[in-house]
Coordinates of N, CA and C and ligand atoms in Angstrom, one line a residue:
M9 N 88.1 119.1 93.3 CA 87.6 117.8 93.9 C 87.0 116.6 92.6
Y10 N 87.4 115.3 92.5 CA 87.3 113.8 92.3 C 86.4 113.6 93.7
D11 N 84.9 113.1 93.6 CA 84.5 112.7 94.3 C 83.6 111.1 93.2
F12 N 84.8 110.5 93.5 CA 84.4 108.5 92.8 C 84.8 108.3 94.0
K13 N 83.8 107.7 94.7 CA 83.6 106.6 96.1 C 82.1 107.0 95.1
P14 N 81.4 105.0 95.0 CA 81.2 104.6 95.6 C 79.6 105.0 95.9
E15 N 78.1 105.3 96.1 CA 77.4 105.8 97.2 C 76.9 104.9 97.7
T16 N 76.7 103.3 96.9 CA 76.3 102.3 97.9 C 76.5 101.3 97.6
P17 N 76.6 99.8 98.1 CA 77.5 98.9 98.0 C 77.3 98.4 96.7
L18 N 78.6 97.4 95.6 CA 78.1 97.5 94.4 C 78.6 96.3 94.1
A19 N 78.0 95.4 93.5 CA 78.0 93.6 93.6 C 79.6 94.1 92.1
P20 N 81.2 92.8 92.4 CA 81.8 93.2 92.7 C 82.4 93.9 90.2
E21 N 81.1 93.3 90.1 CA 81.3 93.3 88.6 C 81.4 95.2 88.2
E22 N 80.5 95.4 89.0 CA 79.4 96.7 88.7 C 81.4 97.3 89.8
L23 N 81.5 96.9 90.4 CA 82.5 97.8 91.2 C 83.4 97.7 90.8
Y24 N 83.8 96.8 89.9 CA 85.4 96.7 89.3 C 85.5 97.7 87.8
R25 N 84.0 97.6 87.1 CA 83.7 98.9 86.2 C 84.6 100.1 86.4
E26 N 83.1 99.9 87.9 CA 83.6 101.8 88.2 C 84.6 101.7 88.4
L27 N 85.8 101.2 89.3 CA 87.5 101.2 89.4 C 87.5 101.7 88.4
L28 N 87.4 101.0 87.5 CA 88.8 101.1 86.8 C 88.8 102.6 85.9
A29 N 86.8 102.9 86.0 CA 86.3 104.3 84.9 C 86.8 105.5 85.4
A30 N 87.2 104.8 86.7 CA 87.7 106.3 87.7 C 89.4 106.2 87.1
A31 N 89.9 104.7 87.5 CA 91.4 104.5 87.4 C 91.4 105.6 85.8
G32 N 90.6 104.1 84.5 CA 91.2 105.8 83.3 C 91.3 106.6 83.7
A33 N 89.8 107.6 84.3 CA 89.5 108.6 83.7 C 91.7 109.3 84.8
L34 N 91.1 109.6 85.7 CA 92.7 109.6 86.4 C 93.2 110.2 85.8
T35 N 94.0 108.6 85.3 CA 95.4 108.4 84.9 C 95.0 109.0 82.8
D36 N 94.4 109.9 82.5 CA 94.3 109.5 81.6 C 95.2 111.1 80.5
G37 N 96.8 110.5 79.6 CA 97.0 111.7 79.3 C 98.2 112.1 80.2
E38 N 98.5 111.6 81.5 CA 98.6 111.4 82.4 C 100.1 111.1 82.3
P39 N 101.4 111.2 82.0 CA 102.6 110.2 82.3 C 103.6 110.6 83.0
D40 N 103.4 111.6 84.7 CA 103.8 111.1 85.6 C 103.5 109.9 86.6
A41 N 103.7 109.1 86.4 CA 103.6 107.8 87.1 C 103.7 108.0 89.1
V42 N 104.8 108.4 89.4 CA 104.3 109.1 91.0 C 102.8 109.3 91.6
A43 N 102.1 110.5 90.3 CA 101.1 110.7 90.4 C 100.0 109.9 90.2
N44 N 100.1 109.2 89.3 CA 99.1 107.8 89.3 C 98.8 106.9 90.3
M45 N 100.0 106.4 90.1 CA 100.7 105.4 91.3 C 99.4 105.9 92.3
A46 N 99.5 107.3 92.7 CA 98.9 108.1 94.1 C 97.7 108.2 94.2
N47 N 96.9 108.1 93.0 CA 95.8 108.5 92.6 C 94.9 107.3 92.3
V48 N 95.2 105.9 91.9 CA 95.1 104.7 91.9 C 94.9 104.2 94.3
A49 N 95.7 104.0 94.3 CA 96.6 104.0 95.5 C 95.0 104.5 96.9
A50 N 94.7 105.8 96.3 CA 93.7 106.4 97.0 C 92.8 106.1 96.5
L51 N 92.5 105.0 95.0 CA 90.9 104.8 94.6 C 90.1 103.7 95.5
L52 N 91.8 102.5 95.4 CA 92.0 101.6 95.8 C 90.8 101.8 96.6
W53 N 91.6 102.8 97.9 CA 90.7 103.2 99.3 C 89.5 103.4 99.2
E54 N 89.8 104.0 98.3 CA 87.7 104.4 98.1 C 86.9 103.3 98.1
F55 N 87.5 103.0 97.2 CA 86.2 101.3 96.6 C 85.8 100.7 97.1
L56 N 87.6 100.2 97.7 CA 87.4 98.3 98.2 C 87.4 99.2 99.6
P57 N 86.2 98.2 100.3 CA 86.1 98.1 101.8 C 86.6 96.9 102.3
D58 N 87.2 97.3 103.3 CA 87.5 96.3 104.3 C 89.2 96.4 103.8
L59 N 89.9 97.7 104.1 CA 91.6 97.1 103.4 C 92.0 97.4 104.6
N60 N 93.1 97.6 105.0 CA 94.1 97.9 105.5 C 95.8 98.4 105.1
W61 N 95.8 98.2 103.8 CA 97.0 98.4 103.5 C 96.4 98.6 101.4
A62 N 96.5 99.7 100.8 CA 96.9 99.3 99.0 C 97.6 99.8 98.5
G63 N 98.2 99.8 97.8 CA 99.3 100.0 97.0 C 100.3 99.9 96.2
F64 N 101.6 100.6 96.0 CA 102.4 98.8 95.5 C 103.4 99.8 94.9
Y65 N 104.1 98.3 94.5 CA 105.9 98.5 94.9 C 106.2 98.4 93.7
R66 N 107.3 99.1 93.3 CA 107.9 99.2 91.9 C 108.9 98.7 91.7
V67 N 109.7 98.0 90.9 CA 110.9 97.5 90.7 C 111.2 98.0 90.4
A68 N 113.0 98.3 91.0 CA 114.5 99.2 90.8 C 114.9 98.9 91.9
P69 N 115.8 99.2 91.4 CA 117.4 99.0 91.5 C 118.4 98.9 93.4
A70 N 118.7 97.6 93.2 CA 119.0 97.5 95.1 C 120.6 98.4 94.8
K71 N 119.6 98.4 96.5 CA 120.8 100.0 96.5 C 122.5 99.4 96.7
S72 N 122.3 98.1 96.7 CA 124.0 98.2 96.3 C 124.1 97.8 94.9
G73 N 123.9 98.0 94.5 CA 123.4 97.8 93.3 C 123.2 96.3 92.1
G74 N 123.0 95.3 93.2 CA 123.0 93.9 93.3 C 121.8 94.0 91.9
A75 N 120.5 93.1 91.8 CA 119.7 92.4 90.9 C 118.2 93.8 91.7
D76 N 117.5 93.8 90.8 CA 116.4 94.1 91.4 C 115.7 94.0 92.4
E77 N 115.4 95.1 92.8 CA 114.3 94.7 94.0 C 112.9 95.4 94.3
L78 N 111.7 94.3 95.1 CA 110.7 96.0 94.7 C 111.0 97.0 96.1
V79 N 110.7 98.2 95.3 CA 110.6 98.8 96.6 C 109.4 99.9 96.6
L80 N 108.7 100.3 97.5 CA 108.2 100.9 98.2 C 107.7 101.6 97.3
G81 N 106.5 101.9 96.9 CA 105.4 103.7 96.4 C 104.5 103.5 96.4
P82 N 103.6 104.6 96.0 CA 102.3 105.0 96.5 C 101.4 104.5 96.9
F83 N 101.2 104.5 98.0 CA 100.6 104.0 99.4 C 99.7 104.3 99.9
V84 N 98.1 103.8 100.5 CA 97.3 103.8 101.1 C 97.3 103.0 102.6
G85 N 97.7 103.5 104.1 CA 97.8 102.5 104.7 C 98.7 103.1 106.3
R86 N 99.8 101.5 106.9 CA 100.8 102.0 107.5 C 101.9 102.3 106.9
P87 N 102.5 102.6 107.4 CA 104.1 102.5 107.2 C 104.0 100.8 107.2
A88 N 105.1 100.9 105.8 CA 105.7 99.9 105.5 C 107.1 99.1 105.1
C89 N 107.6 98.2 104.9 CA 109.0 97.5 104.6 C 108.8 98.2 103.0
I90 N 110.3 99.4 103.6 CA 110.6 99.7 102.0 C 111.7 98.7 100.8
R91 N 111.4 98.1 101.4 CA 112.9 97.0 100.1 C 112.5 95.9 100.2
I92 N 112.1 94.9 99.3 CA 111.4 93.7 98.6 C 112.0 93.1 98.2
P93 N 112.9 91.6 98.6 CA 113.5 91.2 97.2 C 112.7 89.9 96.2
F94 N 113.3 90.2 95.2 CA 111.7 89.1 94.3 C 112.0 87.7 95.3
G95 N 110.7 87.5 95.0 CA 110.8 85.6 95.7 C 110.3 85.7 97.3
K96 N 110.9 87.1 97.1 CA 109.7 86.8 99.3 C 108.9 87.7 99.7
G97 N 108.2 87.4 100.4 CA 107.5 87.3 100.5 C 106.1 86.8 99.7
V98 N 104.7 87.7 100.0 CA 103.7 87.4 99.0 C 103.2 88.7 97.5
C99 N 104.0 89.3 97.9 CA 104.6 90.4 96.4 C 105.9 89.5 95.9
G100 N 107.1 89.6 96.5 CA 108.5 88.9 96.4 C 107.9 87.1 95.6
A101 N 107.4 87.3 95.9 CA 106.5 85.7 95.0 C 105.5 85.6 93.4
A102 N 104.6 87.2 93.9 CA 103.9 87.7 92.3 C 105.0 88.9 91.7
A103 N 105.7 89.2 92.6 CA 106.8 90.0 90.9 C 107.5 88.4 90.3
E104 N 108.6 87.5 91.5 CA 108.9 86.4 90.5 C 108.4 85.5 89.6
S105 N 106.8 84.9 89.6 CA 106.9 84.2 89.1 C 105.9 85.0 87.7
R106 N 105.2 86.2 87.9 CA 105.2 87.2 87.2 C 103.4 86.8 87.4
A107 N 102.6 86.4 88.7 CA 101.3 86.0 88.7 C 101.0 86.5 90.1
T108 N 99.1 86.4 89.4 CA 99.0 87.0 91.3 C 98.4 86.2 92.3
Q109 N 98.4 86.1 93.3 CA 98.8 85.6 94.9 C 97.7 86.4 95.4
L110 N 96.7 85.0 95.6 CA 95.5 85.5 95.6 C 95.6 84.5 98.0
V111 N 96.4 84.9 98.8 CA 96.6 84.8 100.1 C 95.3 84.7 101.2
T112 N 94.6 83.4 101.4 CA 93.8 83.6 102.4 C 93.9 83.9 103.6
D113 N 94.9 83.5 104.2 CA 95.6 83.9 106.0 C 97.2 83.7 105.4
V114 N 97.4 85.6 105.5 CA 98.8 85.8 105.4 C 99.5 84.3 105.9
H115 N 99.2 84.5 107.1 CA 100.2 83.5 108.9 C 100.2 82.4 108.2
A116 N 100.1 81.8 107.6 CA 99.7 80.1 106.8 C 100.8 80.4 105.0
F117 N 101.5 81.9 104.9 CA 101.9 82.0 103.8 C 103.8 82.1 104.2
P118 N 104.3 80.9 103.9 CA 105.6 81.0 103.8 C 106.7 82.2 104.2
G119 N 107.1 82.8 104.4 CA 108.3 83.7 104.1 C 107.2 85.6 103.9
H120 N 105.9 85.2 104.8 CA 105.1 85.8 104.3 C 105.3 87.2 105.7
I121 N 105.8 88.3 104.3 CA 107.0 90.4 105.5 C 105.1 90.5 106.3
A122 N 105.9 90.3 107.4 CA 103.9 91.0 107.9 C 104.7 92.9 108.1
C123 N 104.3 93.3 107.5 CA 104.0 95.3 107.8 C 103.4 95.2 108.4
D124 N 102.2 94.5 108.3 CA 100.7 95.8 109.7 C 100.7 94.6 109.7
A125 N 100.6 94.2 111.7 CA 100.5 92.8 112.6 C 99.3 92.4 111.6
A126 N 97.9 93.7 111.3 CA 96.8 93.7 111.5 C 96.3 93.4 110.4
S127 N 97.0 93.1 109.3 CA 96.9 91.8 107.9 C 96.5 90.3 108.2
A128 N 95.6 89.4 107.6 CA 94.8 88.8 108.3 C 95.3 88.0 106.3
S129 N 95.2 88.5 105.4 CA 94.8 88.7 104.1 C 95.2 88.9 102.7
E130 N 95.5 88.9 101.6 CA 96.6 89.7 100.8 C 96.2 88.8 99.6
L131 N 95.6 90.1 98.5 CA 95.6 90.6 97.6 C 97.4 90.7 96.6
V132 N 97.9 90.6 95.7 CA 99.3 91.0 95.4 C 99.0 90.8 93.4
V133 N 99.1 91.5 92.7 CA 99.1 91.5 91.6 C 100.4 92.5 90.8
P134 N 100.9 91.4 90.0 CA 101.7 92.3 89.1 C 101.2 93.0 87.9
V135 N 102.0 94.6 87.5 CA 101.8 94.5 86.6 C 103.2 95.3 86.0
L136 N 102.8 94.2 84.0 CA 103.2 93.7 83.5 C 104.0 95.5 82.1
R137 N 105.1 95.0 81.9 CA 104.7 96.0 80.5 C 105.7 94.9 79.3
D138 N 105.3 94.9 77.7 CA 106.4 93.7 77.8 C 106.3 92.6 77.9
G139 N 106.1 92.0 78.6 CA 105.5 91.3 79.7 C 106.7 91.1 80.5
A140 N 107.1 91.9 81.3 CA 108.5 92.4 82.4 C 107.0 92.4 83.7
V141 N 108.0 92.5 84.5 CA 106.9 92.5 85.8 C 108.1 94.4 86.1
I142 N 106.9 95.4 86.1 CA 107.4 96.9 86.7 C 106.8 96.9 88.2
A143 N 105.7 96.4 88.5 CA 105.7 96.8 89.8 C 104.4 94.9 90.4
V144 N 104.1 95.8 91.6 CA 102.6 94.7 91.6 C 102.1 96.0 92.7
I145 N 101.0 95.7 92.4 CA 99.5 96.1 92.6 C 99.3 95.8 94.1
D146 N 99.5 95.8 95.6 CA 99.5 95.5 97.4 C 97.3 95.6 97.8
L147 N 97.0 95.0 98.0 CA 95.9 95.4 98.7 C 95.9 93.7 100.0
D148 N 96.2 94.9 101.2 CA 95.8 93.6 102.5 C 94.4 93.8 103.7
S149 N 94.3 92.6 103.8 CA 92.6 93.3 104.7 C 93.3 92.5 106.6
P150 N 92.1 93.8 106.5 CA 92.3 92.7 108.7 C 90.9 91.1 108.2
T151 N 91.1 91.2 108.0 CA 89.9 90.2 107.4 C 90.7 88.8 106.9
P152 N 90.2 87.7 107.7 CA 90.9 86.2 106.5 C 90.1 86.5 105.0
A153 N 90.7 85.9 104.2 CA 89.6 85.3 103.0 C 89.0 86.7 102.9
R154 N 89.3 87.5 102.7 CA 88.7 88.9 101.8 C 89.1 88.9 101.1
F155 N 89.8 88.5 100.0 CA 89.4 88.1 98.1 C 89.0 87.3 98.2
T156 N 88.2 87.5 97.0 CA 88.2 86.1 96.0 C 88.4 86.9 94.7
E157 N 88.7 85.5 93.6 CA 88.1 85.4 92.2 C 88.2 86.7 91.5
A158 N 87.0 87.0 91.7 CA 86.1 88.4 91.4 C 87.1 89.5 91.6
D159 N 87.9 90.3 92.8 CA 88.9 90.7 93.1 C 89.9 90.1 92.4
A160 N 90.5 89.1 92.2 CA 91.3 88.8 91.5 C 91.0 88.8 90.3
K161 N 90.6 89.2 89.3 CA 91.1 89.0 88.2 C 90.2 90.6 87.7
G162 N 89.6 91.9 88.8 CA 89.5 93.5 88.3 C 90.4 94.0 89.0
I163 N 91.7 93.3 90.2 CA 93.0 94.2 89.7 C 94.0 93.9 88.6
E164 N 93.0 92.5 87.8 CA 94.3 92.4 86.8 C 94.2 93.3 85.9
A165 N 92.4 93.5 86.0 CA 92.3 94.2 84.5 C 92.7 96.0 84.4
L166 N 92.5 96.3 85.9 CA 94.0 97.3 86.5 C 94.7 97.7 86.0
A167 N 95.8 96.0 86.8 CA 96.9 96.4 86.4 C 97.6 96.8 84.3
A168 N 96.1 96.1 84.3 CA 96.3 95.8 82.3 C 96.3 97.3 82.1
L169 N 95.5 97.8 82.5 CA 95.3 99.6 82.6 C 96.3 100.9 83.0
L170 N 97.4 99.8 83.3 CA 98.1 100.5 84.2 C 100.3 99.9 83.1
S171 N 99.8 99.7 83.2 CA 101.1 99.2 82.3 C 101.9 100.8 81.8
E172 N 101.0 100.9 80.6 CA 101.8 102.0 80.1 C 101.2 103.5 81.1
R173 N 101.1 104.2 81.9 CA 100.7 104.7 83.4 C 101.0 105.3 83.9
I174 N 102.5 104.6 84.4 CA 103.0 103.9 85.4 C 104.6 103.7 85.4
Ligands
LIG18 N1 102.4 91.7 103.2 C1 103.4 91.9 102.2 C2 104.6 92.9 102.2 C3 104.0 94.3 102.7 S1 103.1 94.9 103.0 O1 102.0 93.8 103.2 C4 101.9 96.7 102.7 C5 104.1 90.7 101.7 O2 104.6 89.8 101.8 O3 104.9 90.4 100.8

């Protein structure tokens, strides 16, 4: 059994240092992308307080054979929308722009996709490989403005770690 949950509340820098160390250890030498995303989704859920969804959308072919889109990957939380076109919602905006989306109020975000009505704020970080987006990491919270620049920096470091591991 792995016990990676932090024992006491930590300052963001320490929290993300420990989260990255745990993610690095869990994915080290493991080539299976689904296993790695599943364990990292579980770690995000264990480490980060006040979430109602944590997980991945992968870039994959559309069912109809059209342009690539985001397809639901491993996550913790309520069942979610399966396919999201680039440019749609917060996840689609992150994939299309290849830039982090830190949304303090999802109801004010044009085109936000409400997978869970409880979500109030959201952080989506693209995972890039050779400059192309291969997935996004999506965190949702029931608390408005839950996520800060420190969270964005921490999840961006996690995305960089996972670039060659998912
Ligand atoms: N709210 C997201 C959709 C994914 S769910 O939150 C898991 C969005 O607008 O892209």
